[in-house]
Amino acid sequence: VGLPSDQLLLRVVDLPPVSDEELDGAIRLQADKFSPFPTDTMVISYEVLQKGPESMRVLIAGMKDDTVNALTARLRGEGWMPDRVDAMILARWRLLQASGKTAATGRQVILFVDDSTVEMIVQQDQIPVLFRCTELPADLHGEALASEIAEEVRHTLMSVEMERGIAESLSASVWMHGKDALPAGELNDVFSDGLETGNIDDLTAISQGLALRATDDEASRLNLVPAAWRTAGETKAFKRRMILSVVSVLGSWALLMLVVFGGTAFERWMLARLNTEAAQVEEPARIVRETRRRVGTIKRYLDNRYSAIECLREICELQPIGIDLTQFAYRKGESLKISGDAQNVEQVYDFKRKLDGAKLLKENGLTGPSLDARKGRYMFEIEVRLPGEESA
């Protein structure tokens, strides 16, 4: 929201460099010096125009709480809470800067003449040193209006020169409506370095100037939003965030419950379906398993590759001298155990190694050898896993 200059107090002051924490208090003290109203009944804001090693130039703006509330009541009544309250004259100055229509060096007076109001900016090397708004009699036109404006400019420049010295160059830029041509004769006598005029209607809308200022550094720009509005806005935003958080939590909880209970119900349905299918195939599966078992048994008994005679033949071929077999227990497709005795343990281990390398008898478990003192021989037992057992 942009406010007209006649509703604002605008003052440019030079302060010694202070920290950001101390600047607000210093601004309050300065505002108390020039404000005709108690500062506790006003909204005070500031904008840092220039920072130097020894001083800083600051624009202080103030307006009464009642004034800003009345000017923005309509917006607030429609549910709009202004985020920024700015000055329209600053928006116009920003538009001139953006279009390159301000003097780069020297002292320049910029005048905006609109109906019976004259807004004035005095800048030094593109840094404002003074803002002023003057109301003129409504019946002034032509030479009389130019004379009145020239007189106001002289008084203003006199106060600026007393405070900041005489400028080496002095120029002016006057903006007014095209239909209200301003005779420049008397104004030319004031400005030694030229006077430029422009149509205020040719300037881009003030709203664009406010938007340009909104893109500047937020920490250093003017904002006349009352503290109560900010608190109310923060409270409203906090409530909105809380409501959204609660809704989000409840929505997440409801979704979780839906997943949990819906997933459980789906799993129960799937389990019941699988149980039904299992019951339908249970009897056919039992028949198939029994048939496969019988086929496997028949295959084992018909397969002579792993018969008792073949196993015995291979054992006899591998049996070392000095080993006597005392037992040969064979069960078709199940197991084979052989027992015996030897003169020494090396003969037993040699027999075990040979069996491990045999064609048929590859997986062997040795028990012993243990010495039989009565016979004076080493007893052992070997359990062989028959190859036929893998297909059983």
Short mmCIF file of C-alpha atoms in Angstrom, two decimals:
data_model
loop_
_atom_site.label_atom_id
_atom_site.label_comp_id
_atom_site.label_asym_id
_atom_site.label_seq_id
_atom_site.Cartn_x
_atom_site.Cartn_y
_atom_site.Cartn_z
CA VAL A 1 0.00 0.00 0.00
CA GLY A 2 1.34 3.42 -0.95
CA LEU A 3 0.33 6.53 1.05
CA PRO A 4 0.44 10.16 -0.13
CA SER A 5 3.05 12.52 1.30
CA ASP A 6 0.50 14.87 2.89
CA GLN A 7 -0.38 12.06 5.30
CA LEU A 8 3.22 11.44 6.34
CA LEU A 9 6.04 13.05 8.26
CA LEU A 10 9.26 12.57 6.29
CA ARG A 11 12.68 13.67 7.57
CA VAL A 12 16.20 12.82 6.39
CA VAL A 13 18.80 12.79 9.18
CA ASP A 14 22.50 11.96 9.42
CA LEU A 15 23.47 9.69 12.31
CA PRO A 16 26.75 8.28 13.53
CA PRO A 17 27.22 4.61 12.62
CA VAL A 18 25.29 2.42 15.07
CA SER A 19 24.50 -1.28 15.18
CA ASP A 20 21.20 -2.61 13.88
CA GLU A 21 20.10 -3.32 17.45
CA GLU A 22 20.68 0.31 18.51
CA LEU A 23 19.35 1.95 15.34
CA ASP A 24 15.68 1.56 16.22
CA GLY A 25 16.14 3.39 19.54
CA ALA A 26 18.12 6.18 17.85
CA ILE A 27 15.36 6.59 15.25
CA ARG A 28 12.76 6.90 18.01
CA LEU A 29 14.77 9.69 19.67
CA GLN A 30 15.11 11.59 16.38
CA ALA A 31 11.40 11.22 15.58
CA ASP A 32 10.50 12.58 19.01
CA LYS A 33 12.43 15.77 18.17
CA PHE A 34 10.58 16.73 14.98
CA SER A 35 7.18 15.06 15.42
CA PRO A 36 4.31 17.33 16.56
CA PHE A 37 2.56 14.25 18.00
CA PRO A 38 3.60 11.88 20.79
CA THR A 39 5.57 9.06 19.23
CA ASP A 40 3.62 6.47 21.20
CA THR A 41 0.54 7.42 19.13
CA MET A 42 2.41 7.06 15.83
CA VAL A 43 3.81 4.43 13.57
CA ILE A 44 7.52 5.14 13.06
CA SER A 45 9.66 3.51 10.40
CA TYR A 46 12.91 4.28 8.65
CA GLU A 47 14.97 3.52 5.58
CA VAL A 48 18.76 3.58 5.40
CA LEU A 49 19.65 5.70 2.36
CA GLN A 50 23.43 5.63 2.64
CA LYS A 51 26.06 4.12 4.92
CA GLY A 52 29.56 5.50 5.36
CA PRO A 53 32.47 4.88 7.71
CA GLU A 54 31.72 8.02 9.76
CA SER A 55 27.96 8.55 9.30
CA MET A 56 24.79 7.09 7.89
CA ARG A 57 21.90 8.86 6.17
CA VAL A 58 18.46 7.67 7.20
CA LEU A 59 14.95 8.60 6.08
CA ILE A 60 12.54 8.63 9.01
CA ALA A 61 8.82 8.36 8.28
CA GLY A 62 5.94 8.63 10.70
CA MET A 63 2.19 8.88 10.75
CA LYS A 64 -0.54 8.69 13.37
CA ASP A 65 -2.08 5.33 14.14
CA ASP A 66 -5.55 6.72 13.45
CA THR A 67 -4.49 7.94 10.02
CA VAL A 68 -2.99 4.67 8.83
CA ASN A 69 -5.96 2.72 10.23
CA ALA A 70 -8.42 4.99 8.41
CA LEU A 71 -6.52 4.83 5.11
CA THR A 72 -6.36 1.05 5.12
CA ALA A 73 -9.68 0.25 6.82
CA ARG A 74 -11.33 -0.59 3.51
CA LEU A 75 -8.65 -3.13 2.65
CA ARG A 76 -8.82 -4.72 6.06
CA GLY A 77 -12.61 -4.77 5.89
CA GLU A 78 -12.32 -6.90 2.75
CA GLY A 79 -10.03 -9.32 4.56
CA TRP A 80 -6.76 -7.92 3.22
CA MET A 81 -3.93 -7.36 5.70
CA PRO A 82 -1.29 -5.06 4.12
CA ASP A 83 2.17 -6.57 4.26
CA ARG A 84 3.87 -3.24 3.62
CA VAL A 85 2.79 0.41 3.93
CA ASP A 86 5.08 2.60 1.83
CA ALA A 87 5.25 6.22 0.63
CA MET A 88 4.04 7.08 -2.88
CA ILE A 89 6.72 9.75 -3.30
CA LEU A 90 9.39 7.10 -2.76
CA ALA A 91 7.73 4.93 -5.41
CA ARG A 92 7.86 7.84 -7.90
CA TRP A 93 11.51 8.51 -7.04
CA ARG A 94 12.27 4.81 -7.60
CA LEU A 95 10.59 4.96 -11.03
CA LEU A 96 12.75 7.96 -12.00
CA GLN A 97 15.84 6.09 -10.87
CA ALA A 98 14.88 3.01 -12.88
CA SER A 99 14.34 5.09 -16.03
CA GLY A 100 17.60 7.06 -15.59
CA LYS A 101 15.85 10.42 -15.19
CA THR A 102 17.70 11.55 -12.07
CA ALA A 103 20.97 13.51 -12.09
CA ALA A 104 23.99 11.31 -11.41
CA THR A 105 25.94 14.08 -9.66
CA GLY A 106 25.24 17.41 -8.06
CA ARG A 107 22.20 18.70 -6.26
CA GLN A 108 18.85 18.15 -7.94
CA VAL A 109 15.33 19.23 -7.02
CA ILE A 110 12.54 16.93 -8.22
CA LEU A 111 9.02 18.39 -8.18
CA PHE A 112 5.76 16.51 -8.64
CA VAL A 113 2.94 19.00 -9.20
CA ASP A 114 -0.48 17.39 -8.89
CA ASP A 115 -3.59 19.59 -8.60
CA SER A 116 -2.89 21.83 -5.58
CA THR A 117 -0.16 19.68 -4.08
CA VAL A 118 3.59 19.96 -4.72
CA GLU A 119 5.81 17.08 -3.63
CA MET A 120 9.51 17.92 -3.51
CA ILE A 121 12.63 15.75 -3.32
CA VAL A 122 16.06 17.31 -2.94
CA GLN A 123 18.85 14.85 -3.64
CA GLN A 124 22.62 15.15 -3.57
CA ASP A 125 24.50 12.76 -5.88
CA GLN A 126 21.33 10.63 -6.16
CA ILE A 127 20.94 10.38 -2.36
CA PRO A 128 17.87 12.25 -0.98
CA VAL A 129 18.52 14.93 1.65
CA LEU A 130 14.99 16.31 1.96
CA PHE A 131 11.35 15.40 1.28
CA ARG A 132 8.61 18.01 1.44
CA CYS A 133 4.93 18.21 0.56
CA THR A 134 3.23 21.59 0.18
CA GLU A 135 -0.40 22.45 -0.51
CA LEU A 136 -0.96 25.43 -2.79
CA PRO A 137 -4.09 27.56 -3.18
CA ALA A 138 -6.46 25.87 -5.61
CA ASP A 139 -7.06 29.04 -7.68
CA LEU A 140 -3.42 29.47 -8.77
CA HIS A 141 -2.59 28.90 -12.44
CA GLY A 142 0.09 29.81 -14.93
CA GLU A 143 2.61 32.46 -13.84
CA ALA A 144 1.06 32.74 -10.38
CA LEU A 145 1.46 29.00 -9.79
CA ALA A 146 5.05 29.05 -11.10
CA SER A 147 5.87 32.01 -8.86
CA GLU A 148 4.44 30.29 -5.79
CA ILE A 149 6.36 27.11 -6.55
CA ALA A 150 9.58 29.08 -7.12
CA GLU A 151 9.16 30.77 -3.77
CA GLU A 152 8.66 27.43 -2.04
CA VAL A 153 11.76 26.06 -3.77
CA ARG A 154 13.86 29.07 -2.69
CA HIS A 155 12.87 28.64 0.94
CA THR A 156 13.57 24.92 0.76
CA LEU A 157 16.97 25.36 -0.88
CA MET A 158 17.92 27.99 1.66
CA SER A 159 17.29 25.54 4.53
CA VAL A 160 19.20 22.80 2.69
CA GLU A 161 22.17 25.12 2.08
CA MET A 162 22.23 26.13 5.73
CA GLU A 163 22.35 22.50 6.77
CA ARG A 164 24.48 20.97 4.03
CA GLY A 165 26.28 23.82 2.28
CA ILE A 166 26.02 25.40 -1.14
CA ALA A 167 26.03 22.97 -4.06
CA GLU A 168 28.44 23.34 -6.98
CA SER A 169 25.66 22.48 -9.44
CA LEU A 170 21.92 22.82 -9.07
CA SER A 171 19.35 21.39 -11.48
CA ALA A 172 15.64 20.64 -11.38
CA SER A 173 13.12 18.23 -12.82
CA VAL A 174 9.45 19.23 -12.77
CA TRP A 175 6.72 16.67 -13.38
CA MET A 176 3.10 17.67 -13.82
CA HIS A 177 0.08 16.79 -15.93
CA GLY A 178 0.53 17.58 -19.61
CA LYS A 179 -2.52 19.84 -19.77
CA ASP A 180 -1.12 22.01 -16.94
CA ALA A 181 1.94 23.49 -18.67
CA LEU A 182 4.04 25.39 -16.10
CA PRO A 183 5.70 28.65 -17.17
CA ALA A 184 9.36 28.09 -16.39
CA GLY A 185 10.60 31.67 -16.46
CA GLU A 186 10.90 32.29 -12.73
CA LEU A 187 11.97 28.71 -12.02
CA ASN A 188 14.80 29.06 -14.57
CA ASP A 189 16.16 31.92 -12.49
CA VAL A 190 16.41 29.56 -9.49
CA PHE A 191 18.26 26.70 -11.19
CA SER A 192 21.55 27.66 -12.73
CA ASP A 193 22.20 24.27 -14.37
CA GLY A 194 18.95 23.82 -16.19
CA LEU A 195 15.34 22.89 -15.70
CA GLU A 196 13.73 19.83 -17.22
CA THR A 197 10.00 19.28 -17.40
CA GLY A 198 8.03 16.08 -17.89
CA ASN A 199 4.49 14.81 -18.05
CA ILE A 200 3.61 13.01 -14.85
CA ASP A 201 1.17 10.89 -16.86
CA ASP A 202 4.11 9.42 -18.79
CA LEU A 203 5.53 7.87 -15.64
CA THR A 204 4.77 4.23 -15.07
CA ALA A 205 2.00 3.53 -12.54
CA ILE A 206 2.97 4.11 -8.92
CA SER A 207 2.11 0.48 -8.23
CA GLN A 208 5.12 -0.52 -10.34
CA GLY A 209 7.34 1.77 -8.28
CA LEU A 210 6.05 0.14 -5.10
CA ALA A 211 6.75 -3.27 -6.63
CA LEU A 212 10.31 -2.22 -7.52
CA ARG A 213 10.89 -1.06 -3.97
CA ALA A 214 9.52 -4.35 -2.68
CA THR A 215 12.41 -6.09 -4.45
CA ASP A 216 15.01 -4.00 -2.59
CA ASP A 217 16.68 -5.13 0.60
CA GLU A 218 13.84 -5.75 3.06
CA ALA A 219 15.99 -5.04 6.12
CA SER A 220 16.65 -1.42 5.06
CA ARG A 221 13.39 -0.30 3.43
CA LEU A 222 10.51 1.66 4.85
CA ASN A 223 7.47 -0.15 6.24
CA LEU A 224 4.75 1.67 8.16
CA VAL A 225 2.75 -1.42 9.10
CA PRO A 226 1.74 -1.00 12.77
CA ALA A 227 3.19 -3.51 15.21
CA ALA A 228 -0.33 -4.57 16.21
CA TRP A 229 -1.04 -5.59 12.62
CA ARG A 230 2.13 -7.61 12.45
CA THR A 231 1.26 -9.34 15.69
CA ALA A 232 -2.27 -10.02 14.43
CA GLY A 233 -0.88 -11.25 11.12
CA GLU A 234 1.63 -13.49 12.84
CA THR A 235 -1.10 -14.83 15.14
CA LYS A 236 -3.37 -15.49 12.18
CA ALA A 237 -0.54 -17.16 10.27
CA PHE A 238 0.30 -19.24 13.35
CA LYS A 239 -3.33 -20.34 13.71
CA ARG A 240 -3.43 -21.20 10.03
CA ARG A 241 -0.24 -23.25 10.35
CA MET A 242 -1.61 -24.99 13.44
CA ILE A 243 -4.89 -25.81 11.67
CA LEU A 244 -2.98 -27.13 8.65
CA SER A 245 -0.72 -29.14 10.96
CA VAL A 246 -3.68 -30.64 12.82
CA VAL A 247 -5.46 -31.44 9.56
CA SER A 248 -2.25 -32.97 8.21
CA VAL A 249 -1.76 -35.07 11.36
CA LEU A 250 -5.39 -36.22 11.37
CA GLY A 251 -5.22 -36.98 7.67
CA SER A 252 -2.01 -38.95 8.14
CA TRP A 253 -3.53 -40.80 11.11
CA ALA A 254 -6.67 -41.63 9.13
CA LEU A 255 -4.57 -42.81 6.20
CA LEU A 256 -2.43 -44.92 8.54
CA MET A 257 -5.51 -46.47 10.12
CA LEU A 258 -6.93 -47.15 6.67
CA VAL A 259 -3.68 -48.84 5.65
CA VAL A 260 -3.45 -50.85 8.89
CA PHE A 261 -7.05 -52.02 9.13
CA GLY A 262 -7.58 -52.16 5.39
CA GLY A 263 -4.35 -54.11 4.98
CA THR A 264 -5.33 -56.49 7.78
CA ALA A 265 -8.76 -57.07 6.25
CA PHE A 266 -7.16 -57.60 2.83
CA GLU A 267 -4.68 -60.10 4.29
CA ARG A 268 -7.51 -62.01 6.02
CA TRP A 269 -9.41 -62.12 2.74
CA MET A 270 -6.30 -63.33 0.89
CA LEU A 271 -5.63 -65.95 3.60
CA ALA A 272 -9.21 -67.25 3.39
CA ARG A 273 -8.95 -67.39 -0.38
CA LEU A 274 -5.64 -69.29 -0.22
CA ASN A 275 -7.06 -71.70 2.38
CA THR A 276 -10.02 -72.39 0.08
CA GLU A 277 -7.69 -73.02 -2.84
CA ALA A 278 -5.44 -75.22 -0.67
CA ALA A 279 -8.44 -77.28 0.46
CA GLN A 280 -9.46 -77.78 -3.17
CA VAL A 281 -6.02 -79.12 -4.20
CA GLU A 282 -5.15 -80.97 -0.97
CA GLU A 283 -6.51 -84.39 -2.04
CA PRO A 284 -5.13 -84.24 -5.62
CA ALA A 285 -1.74 -83.17 -4.19
CA ARG A 286 -1.74 -86.10 -1.74
CA ILE A 287 -2.42 -88.51 -4.60
CA VAL A 288 0.39 -86.98 -6.65
CA ARG A 289 2.84 -87.22 -3.74
CA GLU A 290 1.94 -90.87 -3.12
CA THR A 291 2.32 -91.66 -6.79
CA ARG A 292 5.70 -89.97 -6.91
CA ARG A 293 6.83 -91.88 -3.83
CA ARG A 294 5.86 -95.20 -5.42
CA VAL A 295 7.55 -94.30 -8.70
CA GLY A 296 10.69 -93.36 -6.81
CA THR A 297 10.71 -96.62 -4.91
CA ILE A 298 10.31 -98.61 -8.13
CA LYS A 299 13.09 -96.62 -9.77
CA ARG A 300 15.46 -97.31 -6.90
CA TYR A 301 14.83 -101.05 -6.97
CA LEU A 302 15.19 -101.18 -10.74
CA ASP A 303 18.40 -99.17 -10.76
CA ASN A 304 21.31 -101.64 -10.47
CA ARG A 305 24.01 -98.98 -10.61
CA TYR A 306 23.91 -98.64 -6.82
CA SER A 307 23.05 -102.27 -5.95
CA ALA A 308 24.64 -104.16 -3.05
CA ILE A 309 26.86 -106.22 -5.35
CA GLU A 310 28.18 -103.06 -7.11
CA CYS A 311 28.93 -101.41 -3.77
CA LEU A 312 30.61 -104.53 -2.43
CA ARG A 313 32.66 -104.84 -5.62
CA GLU A 314 33.96 -101.29 -5.29
CA ILE A 315 34.76 -101.77 -1.57
CA CYS A 316 36.68 -104.96 -2.28
CA GLU A 317 38.69 -103.24 -5.04
CA LEU A 318 39.67 -100.42 -2.68
CA GLN A 319 40.24 -102.53 0.45
CA PRO A 320 43.92 -102.33 1.46
CA ILE A 321 45.92 -105.37 2.59
CA GLY A 322 45.77 -105.75 6.35
CA ILE A 323 42.11 -104.76 6.69
CA ASP A 324 39.47 -107.38 7.39
CA LEU A 325 35.76 -106.59 6.96
CA THR A 326 33.49 -108.03 9.61
CA GLN A 327 30.15 -106.50 8.59
CA PHE A 328 28.44 -105.30 5.42
CA ALA A 329 24.94 -103.87 6.07
CA TYR A 330 23.15 -102.63 2.95
CA ARG A 331 19.65 -101.09 2.65
CA LYS A 332 18.54 -100.28 -0.87
CA GLY A 333 18.43 -96.49 -1.45
CA GLU A 334 18.94 -95.77 2.22
CA SER A 335 22.29 -96.61 3.79
CA LEU A 336 25.41 -98.75 3.79
CA LYS A 337 27.53 -99.55 6.80
CA ILE A 338 30.74 -101.52 6.85
CA SER A 339 32.72 -102.59 9.90
CA GLY A 340 36.13 -104.17 10.23
CA ASP A 341 39.51 -104.20 11.89
CA ALA A 342 43.05 -103.33 10.84
CA GLN A 343 46.59 -103.90 11.95
CA ASN A 344 47.23 -100.15 12.39
CA VAL A 345 45.39 -96.81 12.12
CA GLU A 346 47.17 -95.78 8.94
CA GLN A 347 45.51 -98.65 7.11
CA VAL A 348 42.09 -97.38 8.30
CA TYR A 349 42.75 -93.80 7.15
CA ASP A 350 44.14 -95.05 3.84
CA PHE A 351 40.93 -97.07 3.31
CA LYS A 352 38.84 -93.97 4.15
CA ARG A 353 40.74 -91.82 1.64
CA LYS A 354 40.25 -94.37 -1.12
CA LEU A 355 36.53 -94.57 -0.44
CA ASP A 356 36.27 -90.76 -0.60
CA GLY A 357 37.75 -90.88 -4.10
CA ALA A 358 35.57 -93.73 -5.32
CA LYS A 359 33.00 -93.44 -8.10
CA LEU A 360 30.01 -94.62 -6.06
CA LEU A 361 30.93 -94.20 -2.43
CA LYS A 362 31.84 -90.53 -2.15
CA GLU A 363 30.31 -89.37 1.16
CA ASN A 364 31.68 -91.38 4.08
CA GLY A 365 31.57 -90.95 7.81
CA LEU A 366 34.28 -92.72 9.86
CA THR A 367 33.80 -93.88 13.43
CA GLY A 368 37.07 -94.93 15.09
CA PRO A 369 39.59 -96.41 14.78
CA SER A 370 39.74 -97.73 18.34
CA LEU A 371 42.16 -100.37 19.68
CA ASP A 372 40.73 -103.74 20.76
CA ALA A 373 43.28 -104.85 23.35
CA ARG A 374 42.06 -108.45 23.36
CA LYS A 375 42.52 -108.87 19.62
CA GLY A 376 45.36 -106.40 19.30
CA ARG A 377 43.69 -104.79 16.27
CA TYR A 378 42.06 -101.44 15.52
CA MET A 379 38.29 -101.54 15.10
CA PHE A 380 36.42 -99.08 12.80
CA GLU A 381 33.04 -98.41 11.23
CA ILE A 382 32.29 -96.46 8.06
CA GLU A 383 28.81 -95.17 7.16
CA VAL A 384 28.37 -94.52 3.46
CA ARG A 385 25.68 -92.29 1.95
CA LEU A 386 24.61 -93.97 -1.22
CA PRO A 387 24.14 -91.82 -4.36
CA GLY A 388 20.67 -93.29 -4.72
CA GLU A 389 19.52 -91.52 -1.56
CA GLU A 390 19.53 -88.09 -3.29
CA SER A 391 16.68 -89.15 -5.59
CA ALA A 392 14.67 -90.86 -2.87
#
